[in-house]
PDB file of C-alpha atoms in Angstrom:
ATOM      1  CA  MET A   1     -59.333  75.780  -4.181  1.00 50.00           C
ATOM      2  CA  ALA A   2     -57.775  78.646  -6.164  1.00 49.00           C
ATOM      3  CA  PRO A   3     -55.756  77.687  -9.226  1.00 52.00           C
ATOM      4  CA  LEU A   4     -51.961  77.614  -8.840  1.00 50.00           C
ATOM      5  CA  PRO A   5     -50.418  80.974  -9.873  1.00 49.00           C
ATOM      6  CA  ASP A   6     -48.859  81.113 -13.318  1.00 52.00           C
ATOM      7  CA  ARG A   7     -45.111  81.811 -12.965  1.00 48.00           C
ATOM      8  CA  ARG A   8     -44.995  83.415 -16.405  1.00 49.00           C
ATOM      9  CA  ALA A   9     -47.183  86.283 -15.109  1.00 46.00           C
ATOM     10  CA  GLY A  10     -44.651  87.259 -12.471  1.00 43.00           C
ATOM     11  CA  LYS A  11     -42.088  88.919 -14.677  1.00 44.00           C
ATOM     12  CA  GLU A  12     -44.518  91.533 -15.946  1.00 43.00           C
ATOM     13  CA  SER A  13     -46.014  92.649 -12.644  1.00 41.00           C
ATOM     14  CA  CYS A  14     -43.031  93.814 -10.582  1.00 41.00           C
ATOM     15  CA  GLY A  15     -40.470  95.508 -12.763  1.00 44.00           C
ATOM     16  CA  GLY A  16     -38.926  92.324 -14.097  1.00 45.00           C
ATOM     17  CA  ASP A  17     -37.988  90.835 -10.697  1.00 48.00           C
ATOM     18  CA  GLU A  18     -39.343  87.420 -11.606  1.00 50.00           C
ATOM     19  CA  ASN A  19     -38.121  85.452  -8.583  1.00 51.00           C
ATOM     20  CA  PHE A  20     -39.413  87.970  -6.028  1.00 44.00           C
ATOM     21  CA  THR A  21     -42.794  88.230  -7.769  1.00 46.00           C
ATOM     22  CA  TRP A  22     -43.157  84.459  -7.990  1.00 44.00           C
ATOM     23  CA  ASN A  23     -42.363  84.044  -4.280  1.00 50.00           C
ATOM     24  CA  LEU A  24     -44.841  86.793  -3.451  1.00 43.00           C
ATOM     25  CA  ARG A  25     -47.608  85.128  -5.480  1.00 48.00           C
ATOM     26  CA  MET A  26     -46.889  81.736  -3.936  1.00 45.00           C
ATOM     27  CA  ALA A  27     -46.953  83.206  -0.427  1.00 44.00           C
ATOM     28  CA  VAL A  28     -50.378  84.709  -1.098  1.00 40.00           C
ATOM     29  CA  TYR A  29     -51.554  81.426  -2.606  1.00 42.00           C
ATOM     30  CA  ASN A  30     -50.414  79.468   0.470  1.00 47.00           C
ATOM     31  CA  ARG A  31     -51.712  82.195   2.812  1.00 44.00           C
ATOM     32  CA  LYS A  32     -48.327  82.478   4.571  1.00 41.00           C
ATOM     33  CA  PRO A  33     -47.044  85.718   6.125  1.00 40.00           C
ATOM     34  CA  ILE A  34     -44.410  87.444   4.004  1.00 34.00           C
ATOM     35  CA  ALA A  35     -41.748  90.007   4.724  1.00 37.00           C
ATOM     36  CA  SER A  36     -41.784  93.546   3.411  1.00 36.00           C
ATOM     37  CA  ALA A  37     -41.524  93.751  -0.348  1.00 30.00           C
ATOM     38  CA  ARG A  38     -38.435  95.941   0.079  1.00 37.00           C
ATOM     39  CA  GLU A  39     -36.659  93.553   2.432  1.00 38.00           C
ATOM     40  CA  LEU A  40     -33.524  92.104   0.912  1.00 32.00           C
ATOM     41  CA  PRO A  41     -32.696  88.432   1.331  1.00 37.00           C
ATOM     42  CA  PRO A  42     -30.237  87.839   4.192  1.00 35.00           C
ATOM     43  CA  MET A  43     -26.601  87.642   3.224  1.00 32.00           C
ATOM     44  CA  ALA A  44     -24.659  84.556   4.130  1.00 36.00           C
ATOM     45  CA  ARG A  45     -22.561  84.984   7.246  1.00 47.00           C
ATOM     46  CA  ALA A  46     -18.849  85.192   6.611  1.00 44.00           C
ATOM     47  CA  THR A  47     -16.967  82.240   8.039  1.00 58.00           C
ATOM     48  CA  ARG A  48     -13.470  83.211   6.983  1.00 83.00           C
ATOM     49  CA  THR A  49     -11.205  85.650   8.770  1.00 91.00           C
ATOM     50  CA  ASP A  50      -8.139  87.528   7.597  1.00 94.00           C
ATOM     51  CA  ALA A  51      -5.307  85.416   9.023  1.00 95.00           C
ATOM     52  CA  PRO A  52      -2.644  88.185   9.045  1.00 96.00           C
ATOM     53  CA  GLN A  53      -5.028  90.537  10.835  1.00 97.00           C
ATOM     54  CA  VAL A  54      -5.921  87.872  13.412  1.00 97.00           C
ATOM     55  CA  HIS A  55      -2.178  87.498  13.940  1.00 98.00           C
ATOM     56  CA  GLU A  56      -1.916  91.263  14.463  1.00 98.00           C
ATOM     57  CA  LEU A  57      -4.846  91.245  16.892  1.00 98.00           C
ATOM     58  CA  LEU A  58      -3.129  88.635  19.038  1.00 98.00           C
ATOM     59  CA  LEU A  59       0.150  90.580  19.029  1.00 98.00           C
ATOM     60  CA  GLN A  60      -1.675  93.695  20.191  1.00 98.00           C
ATOM     61  CA  ALA A  61      -3.692  91.760  22.755  1.00 98.00           C
ATOM     62  CA  LEU A  62      -0.579  90.318  24.382  1.00 98.00           C
ATOM     63  CA  GLU A  63       1.088  93.739  24.471  1.00 98.00           C
ATOM     64  CA  THR A  64      -2.077  95.227  25.975  1.00 98.00           C
ATOM     65  CA  GLU A  65      -1.985  92.706  28.819  1.00 98.00           C
ATOM     66  CA  ARG A  66       1.683  93.396  29.459  1.00 98.00           C
ATOM     67  CA  GLY A  67       1.011  97.121  29.479  1.00 98.00           C
ATOM     68  CA  GLY A  68      -2.002  96.571  31.719  1.00 98.00           C
ATOM     69  CA  ILE A  69       0.187  94.927  34.347  1.00 98.00           C
ATOM     70  CA  LYS A  70       2.323  98.079  34.421  1.00 98.00           C
ATOM     71  CA  VAL A  71      -0.709 100.390  34.481  1.00 98.00           C
ATOM     72  CA  TYR A  72      -2.290  98.589  37.428  1.00 98.00           C
ATOM     73  CA  SER A  73       1.031  98.471  39.269  1.00 98.00           C
ATOM     74  CA  ALA A  74       1.298 102.248  38.929  1.00 98.00           C
ATOM     75  CA  ALA A  75      -2.379 102.877  39.722  1.00 98.00           C
ATOM     76  CA  ILE A  76      -2.122 100.934  42.965  1.00 98.00           C
ATOM     77  CA  GLN A  77       0.483 103.442  44.137  1.00 98.00           C
ATOM     78  CA  ALA A  78      -2.047 106.245  43.616  1.00 98.00           C
ATOM     79  CA  ALA A  79      -5.091 104.565  45.193  1.00 98.00           C
ATOM     80  CA  GLN A  80      -6.467 106.298  48.285  1.00 97.00           C
ATOM     81  CA  ASN A  81      -9.799 104.520  48.700  1.00 97.00           C
ATOM     82  CA  GLU A  82      -9.252 101.181  50.420  1.00 97.00           C
ATOM     83  CA  ASP A  83     -11.967  99.400  48.421  1.00 96.00           C
ATOM     84  CA  LEU A  84     -10.512 100.676  45.153  1.00 97.00           C
ATOM     85  CA  LEU A  85      -7.028  99.625  46.233  1.00 98.00           C
ATOM     86  CA  GLN A  86      -8.217  96.082  46.902  1.00 97.00           C
ATOM     87  CA  GLU A  87     -10.062  95.974  43.590  1.00 96.00           C
ATOM     88  CA  TRP A  88      -7.026  97.103  41.607  1.00 98.00           C
ATOM     89  CA  GLN A  89      -4.828  94.595  43.404  1.00 98.00           C
ATOM     90  CA  GLU A  90      -7.264  91.869  42.366  1.00 97.00           C
ATOM     91  CA  TYR A  91      -7.370  93.165  38.792  1.00 98.00           C
ATOM     92  CA  LEU A  92      -3.576  93.212  38.665  1.00 98.00           C
ATOM     93  CA  GLN A  93      -3.444  89.514  39.518  1.00 98.00           C
ATOM     94  CA  GLN A  94      -6.146  88.752  36.962  1.00 98.00           C
ATOM     95  CA  THR A  95      -4.294  90.719  34.287  1.00 98.00           C
ATOM     96  CA  ARG A  96      -1.175  88.678  34.990  1.00 98.00           C
ATOM     97  CA  THR A  97      -3.274  85.563  34.499  1.00 98.00           C
ATOM     98  CA  HIS A  98      -4.642  86.928  31.227  1.00 98.00           C
ATOM     99  CA  GLU A  99      -1.107  87.509  30.005  1.00 98.00           C
ATOM    100  CA  GLN A 100      -0.338  83.878  30.810  1.00 98.00           C
ATOM    101  CA  VAL A 101      -3.477  82.721  28.988  1.00 98.00           C
ATOM    102  CA  LEU A 102      -2.403  84.589  25.852  1.00 98.00           C
ATOM    103  CA  THR A 103       1.132  83.272  26.153  1.00 98.00           C
ATOM    104  CA  ARG A 104      -0.276  79.740  26.044  1.00 98.00           C
ATOM    105  CA  VAL A 105      -2.342  80.702  22.991  1.00 98.00           C
ATOM    106  CA  PHE A 106       0.849  81.870  21.269  1.00 98.00           C
ATOM    107  CA  GLU A 107       2.528  78.580  22.129  1.00 98.00           C
ATOM    108  CA  GLU A 108      -0.366  76.520  20.780  1.00 98.00           C
ATOM    109  CA  LEU A 109      -0.492  78.561  17.569  1.00 97.00           C
ATOM    110  CA  GLY A 110       3.280  78.517  17.095  1.00 97.00           C
ATOM    111  CA  MET A 111       3.597  82.312  17.436  1.00 98.00           C
ATOM    112  CA  ASP A 112       6.549  84.248  18.828  1.00 98.00           C
ATOM    113  CA  THR A 113       5.552  86.197  21.942  1.00 98.00           C
ATOM    114  CA  GLU A 114       8.278  88.767  21.236  1.00 98.00           C
ATOM    115  CA  GLU A 115       7.373  89.413  17.596  1.00 98.00           C
ATOM    116  CA  GLN A 116       6.930  93.119  16.916  1.00 98.00           C
ATOM    117  CA  SER A 117       4.635  94.949  14.524  1.00 98.00           C
ATOM    118  CA  PRO A 118       3.865  98.643  14.003  1.00 98.00           C
ATOM    119  CA  GLY A 119       0.513  98.151  15.727  1.00 98.00           C
ATOM    120  CA  ARG A 120       2.052  96.393  18.687  1.00 98.00           C
ATOM    121  CA  MET A 121       4.612  99.157  19.092  1.00 98.00           C
ATOM    122  CA  VAL A 122       1.817 101.733  19.203  1.00 98.00           C
ATOM    123  CA  VAL A 123       0.051  99.712  21.905  1.00 98.00           C
ATOM    124  CA  ALA A 124       3.278  99.599  23.927  1.00 98.00           C
ATOM    125  CA  HIS A 125       3.658 103.358  23.519  1.00 98.00           C
ATOM    126  CA  HIS A 126       0.114 103.954  24.745  1.00 98.00           C
ATOM    127  CA  GLY A 127       0.688 101.755  27.787  1.00 98.00           C
ATOM    128  CA  ALA A 128       3.938 103.511  28.674  1.00 98.00           C
ATOM    129  CA  SER A 129       2.221 106.891  28.282  1.00 98.00           C
ATOM    130  CA  LEU A 130      -0.518 105.889  30.732  1.00 98.00           C
ATOM    131  CA  VAL A 131       2.066 104.780  33.281  1.00 98.00           C
ATOM    132  CA  ALA A 132       3.942 108.051  32.818  1.00 98.00           C
ATOM    133  CA  ALA A 133       0.727 110.021  33.343  1.00 98.00           C
ATOM    134  CA  ILE A 134       0.014 108.232  36.624  1.00 98.00           C
ATOM    135  CA  GLU A 135       3.573 108.777  37.846  1.00 98.00           C
ATOM    136  CA  MET A 136       3.370 112.448  36.874  1.00 98.00           C
ATOM    137  CA  ALA A 137       0.166 112.858  38.855  1.00 98.00           C
ATOM    138  CA  ILE A 138       1.597 111.109  41.921  1.00 98.00           C
ATOM    139  CA  GLU A 139       4.617 113.408  41.841  1.00 98.00           C
ATOM    140  CA  ASN A 140       2.845 116.704  41.185  1.00 98.00           C
ATOM    141  CA  ALA A 141      -0.798 116.499  42.245  1.00 98.00           C
ATOM    142  CA  GLU A 142      -2.745 116.084  45.452  1.00 98.00           C
ATOM    143  CA  PRO A 143      -3.358 112.437  46.392  1.00 98.00           C
ATOM    144  CA  ALA A 144      -7.082 112.578  45.506  1.00 97.00           C
ATOM    145  CA  ALA A 145      -6.299 114.080  42.106  1.00 98.00           C
ATOM    146  CA  ALA A 146      -3.619 111.469  41.439  1.00 98.00           C
ATOM    147  CA  GLU A 147      -6.101 108.730  42.308  1.00 98.00           C
ATOM    148  CA  LEU A 148      -8.550 110.175  39.799  1.00 98.00           C
ATOM    149  CA  VAL A 149      -5.892 110.327  37.085  1.00 98.00           C
ATOM    150  CA  ALA A 150      -4.992 106.713  37.808  1.00 98.00           C
ATOM    151  CA  ALA A 151      -8.633 105.667  37.480  1.00 98.00           C
ATOM    152  CA  GLU A 152      -8.944 107.420  34.126  1.00 98.00           C
ATOM    153  CA  CYS A 153      -5.776 105.748  32.882  1.00 98.00           C
ATOM    154  CA  VAL A 154      -7.070 102.333  33.934  1.00 98.00           C
ATOM    155  CA  VAL A 155     -10.295 102.968  32.013  1.00 98.00           C
ATOM    156  CA  LEU A 156      -8.345 103.954  28.885  1.00 98.00           C
ATOM    157  CA  ALA A 157      -6.252 100.796  29.124  1.00 98.00           C
ATOM    158  CA  GLU A 158      -9.285  98.607  29.734  1.00 98.00           C
ATOM    159  CA  ILE A 159     -11.214  99.984  26.749  1.00 98.00           C
ATOM    160  CA  LYS A 160      -8.531  98.587  24.452  1.00 98.00           C
ATOM    161  CA  ASP A 161      -8.210  95.384  26.459  1.00 98.00           C
ATOM    162  CA  HIS A 162     -11.960  94.754  26.474  1.00 97.00           C
ATOM    163  CA  GLN A 163     -12.181  95.345  22.736  1.00 98.00           C
ATOM    164  CA  ASN A 164      -9.290  92.972  22.056  1.00 98.00           C
ATOM    165  CA  TRP A 165     -11.039  90.127  23.829  1.00 98.00           C
ATOM    166  CA  ALA A 166     -14.399  90.885  22.246  1.00 97.00           C
ATOM    167  CA  LEU A 167     -12.725  90.614  18.837  1.00 98.00           C
ATOM    168  CA  ILE A 168     -10.958  87.396  19.804  1.00 98.00           C
ATOM    169  CA  GLY A 169     -14.356  86.029  20.755  1.00 97.00           C
ATOM    170  CA  ARG A 170     -15.737  86.978  17.342  1.00 97.00           C
ATOM    171  CA  VAL A 171     -12.833  85.290  15.574  1.00 97.00           C
ATOM    172  CA  ALA A 172     -13.482  82.150  17.610  1.00 97.00           C
ATOM    173  CA  GLU A 173     -17.167  82.234  16.638  1.00 96.00           C
ATOM    174  CA  ALA A 174     -16.212  82.450  12.962  1.00 95.00           C
ATOM    175  CA  GLY A 175     -14.653  78.999  13.184  1.00 93.00           C
ATOM    176  CA  GLY A 176     -11.457  77.790  11.607  1.00 90.00           C
ATOM    177  CA  LYS A 177      -8.581  75.644  12.764  1.00 89.00           C
ATOM    178  CA  HIS A 178      -7.707  77.917  15.710  1.00 94.00           C
ATOM    179  CA  ALA A 179     -11.277  78.487  16.901  1.00 96.00           C
ATOM    180  CA  LYS A 180     -11.098  75.985  19.767  1.00 96.00           C
ATOM    181  CA  VAL A 181      -7.919  77.516  21.197  1.00 98.00           C
ATOM    182  CA  LEU A 182      -9.226  81.071  20.941  1.00 98.00           C
ATOM    183  CA  LYS A 183     -12.645  80.151  22.364  1.00 97.00           C
ATOM    184  CA  ALA A 184     -11.066  78.536  25.423  1.00 98.00           C
ATOM    185  CA  ALA A 185      -8.943  81.634  26.046  1.00 98.00           C
ATOM    186  CA  PHE A 186     -11.920  83.960  25.559  1.00 98.00           C
ATOM    187  CA  ASP A 187     -14.088  81.977  27.960  1.00 97.00           C
ATOM    188  CA  ALA A 188     -11.328  82.070  30.574  1.00 97.00           C
ATOM    189  CA  VAL A 189     -11.085  85.871  30.706  1.00 97.00           C
ATOM    190  CA  GLU A 190     -14.368  87.325  29.410  1.00 94.00           C
ATOM    191  CA  GLN A 191     -16.012  87.916  32.785  1.00 93.00           C
ATOM    192  CA  ASP A 192     -12.872  89.461  34.268  1.00 94.00           C
ATOM    193  CA  GLU A 193     -12.605  91.901  31.384  1.00 94.00           C
ATOM    194  CA  ASP A 194     -16.222  93.007  31.838  1.00 93.00           C
ATOM    195  CA  HIS A 195     -15.582  93.682  35.512  1.00 92.00           C
ATOM    196  CA  HIS A 196     -12.377  95.596  34.863  1.00 95.00           C
ATOM    197  CA  LEU A 197     -13.966  97.997  32.401  1.00 95.00           C
ATOM    198  CA  TYR A 198     -17.449  98.587  33.772  1.00 93.00           C
ATOM    199  CA  HIS A 199     -16.463  98.694  37.436  1.00 93.00           C
ATOM    200  CA  THR A 200     -13.540 101.063  36.919  1.00 95.00           C
ATOM    201  CA  GLN A 201     -15.719 103.334  34.792  1.00 95.00           C
ATOM    202  CA  GLY A 202     -18.062 103.489  37.765  1.00 95.00           C
ATOM    203  CA  TRP A 203     -15.216 104.273  40.151  1.00 97.00           C
ATOM    204  CA  THR A 204     -13.948 107.035  37.882  1.00 97.00           C
ATOM    205  CA  ARG A 205     -17.371 108.636  37.581  1.00 96.00           C
ATOM    206  CA  GLU A 206     -17.989 108.576  41.331  1.00 96.00           C
ATOM    207  CA  LEU A 207     -14.501 109.883  42.165  1.00 97.00           C
ATOM    208  CA  TRP A 208     -15.087 112.780  39.782  1.00 98.00           C
ATOM    209  CA  ILE A 209     -18.487 113.488  41.358  1.00 96.00           C
ATOM    210  CA  GLN A 210     -16.886 113.445  44.794  1.00 96.00           C
ATOM    211  CA  SER A 211     -14.154 115.830  43.639  1.00 97.00           C
ATOM    212  CA  LEU A 212     -16.853 118.230  42.435  1.00 98.00           C
ATOM    213  CA  GLY A 213     -18.274 118.442  45.935  1.00 97.00           C
ATOM    214  CA  MET A 214     -21.377 116.373  45.232  1.00 96.00           C
ATOM    215  CA  PRO A 215     -22.542 113.188  46.985  1.00 94.00           C
ATOM    216  CA  ALA A 216     -20.884 110.118  45.515  1.00 94.00           C
ATOM    217  CA  VAL A 217     -21.694 106.420  45.723  1.00 93.00           C
ATOM    218  CA  LEU A 218     -18.542 104.647  46.841  1.00 93.00           C
ATOM    219  CA  PRO A 219     -18.088 101.808  46.103  1.00 90.00           C
ATOM    220  CA  PRO A 220     -19.940 102.593  42.860  1.00 92.00           C
ATOM    221  CA  PRO A 221     -23.228 100.935  41.889  1.00 87.00           C
ATOM    222  CA  GLU A 222     -21.422  98.843  39.261  1.00 90.00           C
ATOM    223  CA  GLU A 223     -19.403  97.228  42.045  1.00 83.00           C
ATOM    224  CA  VAL A 224     -22.294  96.797  44.451  1.00 78.00           C
ATOM    225  CA  LYS A 225     -24.531  95.255  41.773  1.00 75.00           C
ATOM    226  CA  HIS A 226     -21.741  93.084  40.327  1.00 81.00           C
ATOM    227  CA  VAL A 227     -22.239  94.474  36.831  1.00 79.00           C
ATOM    228  CA  GLU A 228     -21.003  92.294  33.960  1.00 80.00           C
ATOM    229  CA  THR A 229     -22.589  93.859  30.857  1.00 84.00           C
ATOM    230  CA  ALA A 230     -22.960  97.257  29.206  1.00 83.00           C
ATOM    231  CA  ILE A 231     -26.698  97.133  29.848  1.00 85.00           C
ATOM    232  CA  GLY A 232     -26.066  96.300  33.489  1.00 80.00           C
ATOM    233  CA  ALA A 233     -23.640  99.226  33.761  1.00 81.00           C
ATOM    234  CA  SER A 234     -26.254 101.596  32.348  1.00 83.00           C
ATOM    235  CA  ARG A 235     -28.876 100.357  34.775  1.00 86.00           C
ATOM    236  CA  ALA A 236     -26.483 100.649  37.699  1.00 76.00           C
ATOM    237  CA  GLU A 237     -25.701 104.258  36.834  1.00 79.00           C
ATOM    238  CA  GLN A 238     -29.414 105.047  36.592  1.00 82.00           C
ATOM    239  CA  ALA A 239     -29.936 103.492  40.029  1.00 76.00           C
ATOM    240  CA  ARG A 240     -27.225 105.529  41.773  1.00 76.00           C
ATOM    241  CA  LYS A 241     -29.625 108.234  43.031  1.00 73.00           C
ATOM    242  CA  ARG A 242     -31.458 105.618  45.095  1.00 81.00           C
ATOM    243  CA  MET A 243     -28.154 104.557  46.634  1.00 77.00           C
ATOM    244  CA  LEU A 244     -27.118 107.977  47.952  1.00 72.00           C
TER     245      LEU A 244
END
């Protein structure tokens, strides 16, 4: 058996990085696979979160749900496709439920549901602007064009909504005294949020394709294939040619 490596030799052979050199020599001695010499040791995962910013995230999330209720209510008035109308009506009810879920979170965390912040006010402004855009389209555009505007506005609202919940999920994963409450809320709405975003993106794409005079898949592949992930949405879009 080969003699045990001398630790004192390590410092001179690799630019003074004694610990790395010693580990390298021991790995060779024990005939164990080693990582690349340039690979850095993994950093410890952060377990703390910034409490004021978590507070801000929840304020914005609640305002997003309230704005989403208004956006869906307006979009329903613009819907021409019967399947899309039914889907938005379902999403409206789910968004109302999500608002209730967050309201319970606020109650359990001792937060004021009416507390304002600069960020929350911006979210409210965005939501009101989307509603105004839909109403403008209904008043001035052809019905098919207004439907398309409504779909785009729903997607814009859902991008923010989906991100809010993804971040809430990350905060829950980080642990802490509120992790259980946030995890329960996240689990209650996660699947709905995936449907809202990915399915409406599919509807918007196909409505645009139809408006351009090309064959469209309606309902979209995302709806037909019950897409729930970004990867699933990508695969559904790639499969649309086979569904024409």
